[in-house]
Short mmCIF file of C-alpha atoms in Angstrom, two decimals:
data_model
loop_
_atom_site.label_atom_id
_atom_site.label_comp_id
_atom_site.label_asym_id
_atom_site.label_seq_id
_atom_site.Cartn_x
_atom_site.Cartn_y
_atom_site.Cartn_z
CA ALA W 869 7.04 20.86 9.78
CA ARG W 870 5.05 23.08 7.45
CA PHE W 871 5.09 22.09 3.84
CA GLY W 872 6.00 24.63 1.22
CA PRO W 873 3.64 25.33 -1.68
CA PHE W 874 6.01 23.38 -3.97
CA ARG W 875 5.64 20.17 -1.99
CA ILE W 876 1.87 20.56 -1.93
CA ALA W 877 1.88 21.18 -5.69
CA ASP W 878 3.90 17.96 -6.17
CA PHE W 879 1.20 15.99 -4.39
CA GLN W 880 -1.58 17.72 -6.28
CA GLU W 881 0.12 16.93 -9.57
CA VAL W 882 0.46 13.19 -8.82
CA LEU W 883 -3.08 13.00 -7.45
CA GLY W 884 -4.44 15.01 -10.38
CA GLU W 885 -3.63 12.33 -12.95
CA PRO W 886 -6.49 10.06 -14.13
CA THR W 887 -4.42 7.12 -12.87
CA VAL W 888 -2.27 7.78 -9.83
CA ALA W 889 1.36 6.75 -10.32
CA LEU W 890 1.85 4.68 -7.17
CA SER W 891 5.64 4.70 -7.12
CA LYS W 892 5.72 8.50 -7.42
CA LEU W 893 3.09 8.86 -4.74
CA ARG W 894 5.01 6.53 -2.40
CA GLU W 895 8.18 8.52 -2.89
CA LEU W 896 6.42 11.76 -1.99
CA CYS W 897 4.57 10.27 1.00
CA PHE W 898 7.73 8.74 2.38
CA SER W 899 9.04 12.20 3.27
CA GLY W 900 5.81 13.16 5.03
CA ILE W 901 2.38 14.08 3.70
CA PRO W 902 0.90 17.57 4.10
CA PHE W 903 -2.33 17.69 6.06
CA ASP W 904 -3.48 20.64 3.93
CA GLY W 905 -6.50 20.10 1.71
CA GLY W 906 -7.03 16.61 3.07
CA LEU W 907 -3.96 15.32 1.23
CA ARG W 908 -2.89 12.96 4.00
CA CYS W 909 -6.34 11.38 4.32
CA LEU W 910 -6.46 10.81 0.59
CA CYS W 911 -2.92 9.42 0.33
CA TRP W 912 -3.45 7.02 3.23
CA LYS W 913 -6.60 5.68 1.58
CA ILE W 914 -4.61 4.96 -1.58
CA LEU W 915 -1.55 3.56 0.23
CA LEU W 916 -3.76 1.26 2.31
CA ASN W 917 -5.42 -0.10 -0.86
CA TYR W 918 -8.83 1.30 -0.03
CA LEU W 919 -8.98 3.57 -3.08
CA PRO W 920 -7.90 2.18 -6.46
CA LEU W 921 -5.36 4.04 -8.60
CA GLU W 922 -7.99 4.87 -11.28
CA LYS W 923 -9.71 8.00 -10.06
CA ALA W 924 -12.79 7.41 -12.20
CA LEU W 925 -13.65 4.45 -9.93
CA TRP W 926 -13.47 6.39 -6.67
CA SER W 927 -17.00 7.68 -6.25
CA SER W 928 -18.75 4.40 -7.04
CA LEU W 929 -16.36 2.43 -4.82
CA LEU W 930 -16.82 4.80 -1.89
CA LYS W 931 -20.57 4.67 -2.21
CA LYS W 932 -20.52 0.87 -2.32
CA GLN W 933 -18.23 0.52 0.71
CA ARG W 934 -20.09 3.07 2.82
CA ASP W 935 -23.41 1.36 2.06
CA LEU W 936 -21.86 -1.94 3.02
CA TYR W 937 -20.74 -0.47 6.33
CA SER W 938 -24.29 0.78 7.04
CA GLN W 939 -25.40 -2.77 6.41
CA PHE W 940 -22.92 -4.02 9.04
CA LEU W 941 -24.28 -1.49 11.53
CA LYS W 942 -27.83 -2.66 10.91
CA GLU W 943 -27.00 -6.36 11.19
CA MET W 944 -24.54 -6.30 14.07
CA ILE W 945 -25.58 -3.44 16.28
CA ILE W 946 -29.14 -2.48 15.45
CA GLN W 947 -30.69 -5.96 14.95
CA PRO W 948 -29.36 -7.50 18.19
CA GLY W 949 -30.32 -4.30 19.98
CA ILE W 950 -33.88 -4.43 18.64
CA ALA W 951 -34.19 -8.11 19.53
CA LYS W 952 -33.03 -7.33 23.04
CA ALA W 953 -35.44 -4.42 23.37
CA ASN W 954 -38.40 -6.41 22.01
CA LEU W 955 -37.78 -9.37 24.25
CA GLY W 956 -37.17 -7.09 27.17
CA VAL W 957 -40.70 -5.77 27.00
CA SER W 958 -42.34 -8.96 28.13
CA ARG W 959 -40.02 -9.96 30.90
CA GLU W 960 -37.43 -8.37 33.13
CA ASP W 961 -34.75 -10.94 32.40
CA VAL W 962 -35.01 -12.54 28.98
CA THR W 963 -32.28 -15.05 29.71
CA LEU W 964 -34.77 -17.52 31.21
CA GLU W 965 -36.08 -19.05 28.00
CA ASP W 966 -32.68 -19.10 26.34
CA HIS W 967 -30.28 -18.90 29.21
CA PRO W 968 -26.52 -18.31 28.96
CA LEU W 969 -25.80 -21.96 29.73
CA ASN W 970 -27.94 -23.17 26.88
CA PRO W 971 -25.73 -25.83 25.24
CA ASN W 972 -27.11 -25.07 21.79
CA PRO W 973 -24.33 -23.21 19.95
CA ASP W 974 -26.89 -21.54 17.69
CA SER W 975 -28.47 -19.90 20.68
CA ARG W 976 -28.80 -16.20 19.94
CA TRP W 977 -28.06 -15.43 23.55
CA ASN W 978 -24.96 -17.55 23.45
CA THR W 979 -23.59 -15.27 20.74
CA TYR W 980 -24.86 -12.20 22.52
CA PHE W 981 -23.01 -13.02 25.76
CA LYS W 982 -19.83 -14.01 23.93
CA ASP W 983 -19.95 -10.70 22.11
CA ASN W 984 -20.39 -8.89 25.40
CA GLU W 985 -17.07 -10.18 26.68
CA VAL W 986 -15.35 -8.81 23.61
CA LEU W 987 -17.31 -5.58 23.84
CA LEU W 988 -16.30 -4.96 27.46
CA GLN W 989 -12.63 -5.43 26.62
CA ILE W 990 -12.93 -3.02 23.67
CA ASP W 991 -14.83 -0.55 25.82
CA LYS W 992 -12.15 -0.52 28.47
CA ASP W 993 -9.42 0.04 25.90
CA VAL W 994 -11.07 2.70 23.73
CA ARG W 995 -12.10 4.87 26.65
CA ARG W 996 -8.45 5.47 27.38
CA LEU W 997 -7.24 6.28 23.89
CA TYR W 998 -4.78 9.18 24.06
CA PRO W 999 -5.90 10.48 27.46
CA ASP W 1000 -3.56 13.45 27.01
CA MET W 1001 -5.74 14.68 24.13
CA ALA W 1002 -9.31 15.85 24.47
CA PHE W 1003 -10.22 14.73 20.93
CA PHE W 1004 -11.52 11.23 21.67
CA GLN W 1005 -13.76 12.50 24.49
CA ARG W 1006 -15.31 15.21 22.31
CA PRO W 1007 -18.59 14.79 20.46
CA THR W 1008 -18.33 14.02 16.76
CA ASP W 1009 -19.80 16.48 14.24
CA TYR W 1010 -21.51 13.59 12.48
CA PRO W 1011 -23.16 11.33 15.05
CA CYS W 1012 -24.41 8.09 13.51
CA LEU W 1013 -28.09 8.83 12.85
CA LEU W 1014 -28.93 5.16 12.31
CA ILE W 1015 -28.01 4.57 15.91
CA LEU W 1016 -28.85 7.83 17.63
CA ASP W 1017 -32.29 8.29 16.12
CA PRO W 1018 -34.36 9.50 19.09
CA GLN W 1019 -37.22 7.26 17.89
CA ASN W 1020 -35.25 4.14 18.56
CA GLU W 1021 -35.73 2.14 21.69
CA PHE W 1022 -33.10 -0.45 20.90
CA GLU W 1023 -30.05 -1.19 22.91
CA THR W 1024 -26.98 0.69 21.69
CA LEU W 1025 -23.44 -0.44 22.42
CA ARG W 1026 -23.20 2.19 25.15
CA ARG W 1027 -26.31 0.86 26.89
CA ARG W 1028 -25.18 -2.67 26.33
CA VAL W 1029 -21.90 -1.96 28.10
CA GLU W 1030 -23.68 -0.22 30.97
CA GLN W 1031 -26.07 -3.12 31.46
CA THR W 1032 -23.42 -5.80 31.12
CA THR W 1033 -21.11 -4.00 33.51
CA LEU W 1034 -23.89 -3.81 36.05
CA LYS W 1035 -24.58 -7.51 35.61
CA SER W 1036 -21.02 -8.69 35.99
CA GLN W 1037 -18.60 -6.47 37.78
CA THR W 1038 -15.88 -8.96 36.97
CA VAL W 1039 -14.63 -9.24 33.44
CA ALA W 1040 -12.36 -12.04 32.38
CA ARG W 1041 -8.82 -10.84 31.76
CA ASN W 1042 -7.98 -10.49 28.12
CA ARG W 1043 -6.74 -13.78 26.77
CA SER W 1044 -3.89 -12.45 24.73
CA GLY W 1045 -1.67 -11.79 27.69
CA VAL W 1046 -0.21 -8.79 25.91
CA THR W 1047 1.52 -7.30 28.88
CA ASN W 1048 3.34 -3.97 28.76
CA VAL W 1049 1.24 -2.86 25.81
CA SER W 1050 0.48 0.51 27.27
CA SER W 1051 3.44 2.69 27.96
CA PRO W 1052 4.16 4.47 31.23
CA LEU W 1053 3.47 7.81 29.53
CA LYS W 1054 -0.21 7.14 29.24
CA SER W 1055 -1.99 7.67 32.48
CA THR W 1056 -5.62 6.62 32.50
CA PRO W 1057 -8.55 8.08 34.38
CA SER W 1058 -9.17 5.77 37.31
CA SER W 1059 -12.90 5.43 36.98
CA LEU W 1060 -15.47 5.85 34.28
CA SER W 1061 -17.20 8.51 36.32
CA GLU W 1062 -14.45 10.94 35.34
CA TYR W 1063 -15.79 10.99 31.77
CA GLU W 1064 -18.37 13.57 30.99
CA VAL W 1065 -21.49 11.92 29.71
CA LEU W 1066 -22.61 13.56 26.51
CA PRO W 1067 -26.25 14.55 26.13
CA ASN W 1068 -28.60 12.32 24.14
CA GLY W 1069 -28.17 12.53 20.41
CA CYS W 1070 -24.41 13.06 20.76
CA GLU W 1071 -21.65 10.55 20.72
CA ALA W 1072 -17.96 10.88 21.50
CA HIS W 1073 -15.24 9.93 19.04
CA TRP W 1074 -14.18 7.00 21.24
CA GLU W 1075 -17.66 5.51 20.84
CA VAL W 1076 -17.20 5.51 17.07
CA VAL W 1077 -13.87 3.72 17.49
CA GLU W 1078 -15.62 1.20 19.74
CA ARG W 1079 -18.16 0.43 17.00
CA ILE W 1080 -15.44 0.00 14.38
CA LEU W 1081 -13.57 -2.48 16.58
CA PHE W 1082 -16.73 -4.35 17.59
CA ILE W 1083 -17.78 -4.83 13.97
CA TYR W 1084 -14.24 -5.87 13.03
CA ALA W 1085 -14.29 -8.46 15.83
CA LYS W 1086 -17.66 -9.82 14.67
CA LEU W 1087 -16.50 -10.12 11.05
CA ASN W 1088 -13.14 -11.66 11.95
CA PRO W 1089 -13.95 -14.27 14.59
CA GLY W 1090 -10.59 -15.99 14.02
CA ILE W 1091 -8.79 -13.08 15.65
CA ALA W 1092 -11.75 -11.12 17.11
CA TYR W 1093 -10.32 -8.35 19.27
CA VAL W 1094 -6.89 -8.29 20.84
CA GLN W 1095 -5.73 -5.52 23.12
CA GLY W 1096 -3.61 -3.09 21.13
CA MET W 1097 -5.87 -2.98 18.07
CA ASN W 1098 -7.37 0.14 19.63
CA GLU W 1099 -3.94 1.77 19.27
CA ILE W 1100 -3.89 0.95 15.55
CA VAL W 1101 -7.37 2.21 14.78
CA GLY W 1102 -6.94 5.41 16.86
CA PRO W 1103 -4.51 7.31 14.59
CA LEU W 1104 -6.39 6.23 11.44
CA TYR W 1105 -9.71 7.44 12.78
CA TYR W 1106 -8.21 10.65 14.15
CA THR W 1107 -6.70 11.43 10.74
CA PHE W 1108 -9.94 10.81 8.85
CA ALA W 1109 -12.19 12.48 11.42
CA THR W 1110 -10.15 15.70 11.24
CA ASP W 1111 -10.11 15.78 7.43
CA PRO W 1112 -10.56 19.39 6.26
CA ASN W 1113 -12.96 18.18 3.52
CA SER W 1114 -16.31 17.78 5.20
CA GLU W 1115 -17.73 15.40 2.58
CA TRP W 1116 -14.91 12.96 3.45
CA LYS W 1117 -14.91 13.71 7.15
CA GLU W 1118 -18.59 12.81 7.35
CA HIS W 1119 -17.71 9.23 6.36
CA ALA W 1120 -14.70 8.89 8.66
CA GLU W 1121 -16.23 5.88 10.44
CA ALA W 1122 -16.80 3.70 7.37
CA ASP W 1123 -13.53 4.74 5.69
CA THR W 1124 -11.57 4.07 8.87
CA PHE W 1125 -13.19 0.65 9.17
CA PHE W 1126 -12.05 -0.45 5.71
CA CYS W 1127 -8.57 1.07 5.97
CA PHE W 1128 -8.17 -0.54 9.40
CA THR W 1129 -9.33 -3.90 7.99
CA ASN W 1130 -6.78 -3.64 5.16
CA LEU W 1131 -4.00 -2.63 7.53
CA MET W 1132 -4.88 -5.46 9.93
CA ALA W 1133 -4.72 -7.92 7.03
CA GLU W 1134 -1.04 -6.97 6.78
CA ILE W 1135 -0.18 -6.92 10.48
CA ARG W 1136 -2.69 -9.28 12.06
CA ASP W 1137 -0.08 -12.04 12.30
CA ASN W 1138 1.61 -9.94 14.99
CA PHE W 1139 -1.54 -10.20 17.09
CA ILE W 1140 -2.07 -13.95 16.70
CA LYS W 1141 -0.23 -15.74 19.46
CA SER W 1142 -0.09 -19.12 17.73
CA LEU W 1143 1.93 -17.59 14.88
CA ASP W 1144 4.54 -16.04 17.14
CA ASP W 1145 7.36 -18.31 16.02
CA SER W 1146 6.44 -18.64 12.36
CA GLN W 1147 8.11 -16.70 9.55
CA CYS W 1148 5.28 -14.22 9.52
CA GLY W 1149 4.96 -13.95 13.29
CA ILE W 1150 6.24 -11.31 15.64
CA THR W 1151 9.19 -13.28 17.06
CA TYR W 1152 10.75 -13.50 13.63
CA LYS W 1153 10.39 -9.73 13.18
CA MET W 1154 11.87 -9.00 16.61
CA GLU W 1155 14.88 -11.18 15.81
CA LYS W 1156 15.24 -9.25 12.57
CA VAL W 1157 15.59 -5.99 14.51
CA TYR W 1158 18.54 -7.51 16.36
CA SER W 1159 20.15 -9.06 13.28
CA THR W 1160 19.89 -5.68 11.51
CA LEU W 1161 21.42 -3.99 14.55
CA LYS W 1162 24.23 -6.55 14.52
CA GLU W 1163 25.06 -5.55 10.93
CA LYS W 1164 24.95 -1.83 11.66
CA ASP W 1165 26.48 -1.64 15.13
CA VAL W 1166 27.93 -4.88 16.41
CA GLU W 1167 29.26 -3.31 19.61
CA LEU W 1168 25.83 -2.12 20.71
CA TYR W 1169 24.30 -5.46 19.69
CA LEU W 1170 26.78 -7.35 21.88
CA LYS W 1171 26.15 -5.01 24.80
CA LEU W 1172 22.39 -5.71 24.72
CA GLN W 1173 23.06 -9.43 24.34
CA GLU W 1174 25.44 -9.41 27.28
CA GLN W 1175 22.85 -7.67 29.47
CA ASN W 1176 20.31 -10.25 28.30
CA ILE W 1177 17.99 -7.52 27.03
CA LYS W 1178 15.75 -9.46 24.67
CA PRO W 1179 13.96 -7.74 21.81
CA GLN W 1180 10.57 -8.85 23.17
CA PHE W 1181 11.09 -6.56 26.17
CA PHE W 1182 10.57 -3.49 23.97
CA ALA W 1183 10.42 -4.37 20.26
CA PHE W 1184 7.23 -6.40 20.72
CA ARG W 1185 5.31 -3.22 21.44
CA TRP W 1186 7.22 -1.12 18.91
CA LEU W 1187 6.51 -3.53 16.07
CA THR W 1188 3.02 -4.75 16.94
CA LEU W 1189 1.62 -1.28 17.52
CA LEU W 1190 3.63 0.43 14.75
CA LEU W 1191 5.25 2.73 17.33
CA SER W 1192 1.89 4.26 18.20
CA GLN W 1193 2.65 4.08 21.93
CA GLU W 1194 6.14 5.56 21.82
CA PHE W 1195 5.37 9.05 20.50
CA LEU W 1196 2.72 11.76 20.59
CA LEU W 1197 -0.11 11.32 18.12
CA PRO W 1198 1.03 13.92 15.52
CA ASP W 1199 4.46 12.25 15.48
CA VAL W 1200 2.96 8.78 15.18
CA ILE W 1201 0.99 10.00 12.17
CA ARG W 1202 4.18 11.36 10.58
CA ILE W 1203 5.95 8.02 11.11
CA TRP W 1204 2.99 6.23 9.56
CA ASP W 1205 3.33 8.36 6.40
CA SER W 1206 6.70 6.68 5.86
CA LEU W 1207 5.56 3.22 6.97
CA PHE W 1208 2.53 3.20 4.65
CA ALA W 1209 4.71 4.48 1.78
CA ASP W 1210 7.10 1.56 2.17
CA ASP W 1211 6.56 -0.72 -0.83
CA LYS W 1212 8.05 -3.71 1.03
CA ARG W 1213 5.64 -2.81 3.75
CA PHE W 1214 7.07 -2.64 7.28
CA ASP W 1215 10.67 -3.46 6.32
CA PHE W 1216 11.26 0.21 6.99
CA LEU W 1217 9.71 -0.21 10.44
CA LEU W 1218 12.57 -2.58 11.33
CA LEU W 1219 15.04 0.12 10.29
CA VAL W 1220 13.21 2.73 12.36
CA CYS W 1221 13.50 0.46 15.42
CA CYS W 1222 17.17 -0.03 14.64
CA ALA W 1223 17.66 3.75 14.29
CA MET W 1224 15.97 4.27 17.67
CA LEU W 1225 18.54 1.95 19.24
CA THR W 1226 21.57 3.49 17.56
CA LEU W 1227 20.47 7.03 18.43
CA ILE W 1228 20.72 6.25 22.16
CA ARG W 1229 23.78 4.00 21.83
CA ASP W 1230 25.99 6.11 24.14
CA GLN W 1231 23.46 5.90 26.97
CA LEU W 1232 22.89 2.18 26.34
CA MET W 1233 26.64 1.46 26.29
CA GLU W 1234 27.01 3.09 29.72
CA GLY W 1235 23.79 1.93 31.37
CA ASP W 1236 23.13 -1.22 33.35
CA PHE W 1237 20.21 -3.58 32.72
CA THR W 1238 17.69 -1.56 34.76
CA LEU W 1239 18.64 1.78 33.28
CA ASN W 1240 18.65 0.43 29.75
CA MET W 1241 15.30 -1.25 30.17
CA ARG W 1242 13.88 2.06 31.33
CA LEU W 1243 15.31 3.83 28.26
CA LEU W 1244 13.77 1.26 25.93
CA GLN W 1245 10.40 1.07 27.66
CA ASP W 1246 10.07 4.85 27.79
CA TYR W 1247 12.03 6.01 24.78
CA PRO W 1248 13.79 9.33 25.48
CA ILE W 1249 13.99 10.96 22.02
CA SER W 1250 10.86 12.70 20.82
CA ASP W 1251 12.22 14.15 17.55
CA VAL W 1252 10.78 11.76 14.98
CA HIS W 1253 12.42 13.62 12.08
CA LEU W 1254 15.80 12.76 13.52
CA ILE W 1255 14.75 9.12 13.91
CA LEU W 1256 13.37 8.88 10.36
CA LYS W 1257 16.47 10.55 8.94
CA LYS W 1258 18.66 8.00 10.73
CA ALA W 1259 16.49 5.11 9.53
CA LYS W 1260 16.78 6.39 5.95
CA GLU W 1261 20.60 6.51 6.32
CA LEU W 1262 20.55 2.89 7.51
CA GLN W 1263 18.39 1.96 4.52
CA ASP W 1264 20.71 3.70 2.06
CA SER W 1265 23.75 1.98 3.52
CA GLN W 1266 22.30 -1.50 2.96
#
């Protein structure tokens, strides 16, 4: 939907104040944020608590955070890469003096190999982000100069993956056991050879996403990387990397990293298996979808119960990945406008899931288990405006 000049003016007015009125901004964002003039990128940064409400603080905060991110790149990607390159000069395989089985937990190589496992899982997942869109395969306008400096001889993440893959063709399965995370819609290229390799000095957008996730995993060892995080970072990065303001777009990587970190702080419990049954865990939220449905449409609720269709069969993915796998990227981004604007964050998500169920109630009431599972695993309605409108009705009737 195109936004009229009045709507855009409303946003500009709220964002033009020295201190942004958060409740006003949330109300506007809830109905969808215009992309024009970089409004969405800016609003998301405020809604995700990256930018403070006092505008006077913005430029110093951004400078500080972006410098901090450069520091992370130097420590976590460049330093290990240089160490590897330097040691590699003297001997073909450096693992002899400090081999992977070295029992010393401080062993640098120990960390390096552990990181490689995580890196290979990330690599596999980010290469297949939105395969129906060319964006993630395209070169970025702002390749990371720290890393792509032609002078450097150090090992980049791309080279690290290539070398590790050569070394071990077998990669341990991801530990999280998140099955059915990717939806049937998303086909994936069968081999890496189908990707065009960009010339030196260029890097594709998916490589930037890989770095963001790798650094996140290093800084958050308690959760590290779980499959599905790639689906959360993808829409954020896409939004920031297509910002019409080039001075913001240039820093899409650092800004995405911090917004992703803030968003993960709110939803990370969904990714941590040990919390599944706690109040903050995913099981509790899935049950809440059903208890809300029971209030709104008891007949449909009983039908799903009777067919033994459990919420984890479909709502696990809907909730954990904030619906990013159920719709096309522009529609996911529109849904996220409303989700990020929700002041009781992600209560509205439960209502969206409930709306999705009630909108296909006639089909579900008639279908058998197999048919209904197919409907829920590959959701048939693509009109997100209809879904959001229904969710808003459910909210108003509470």
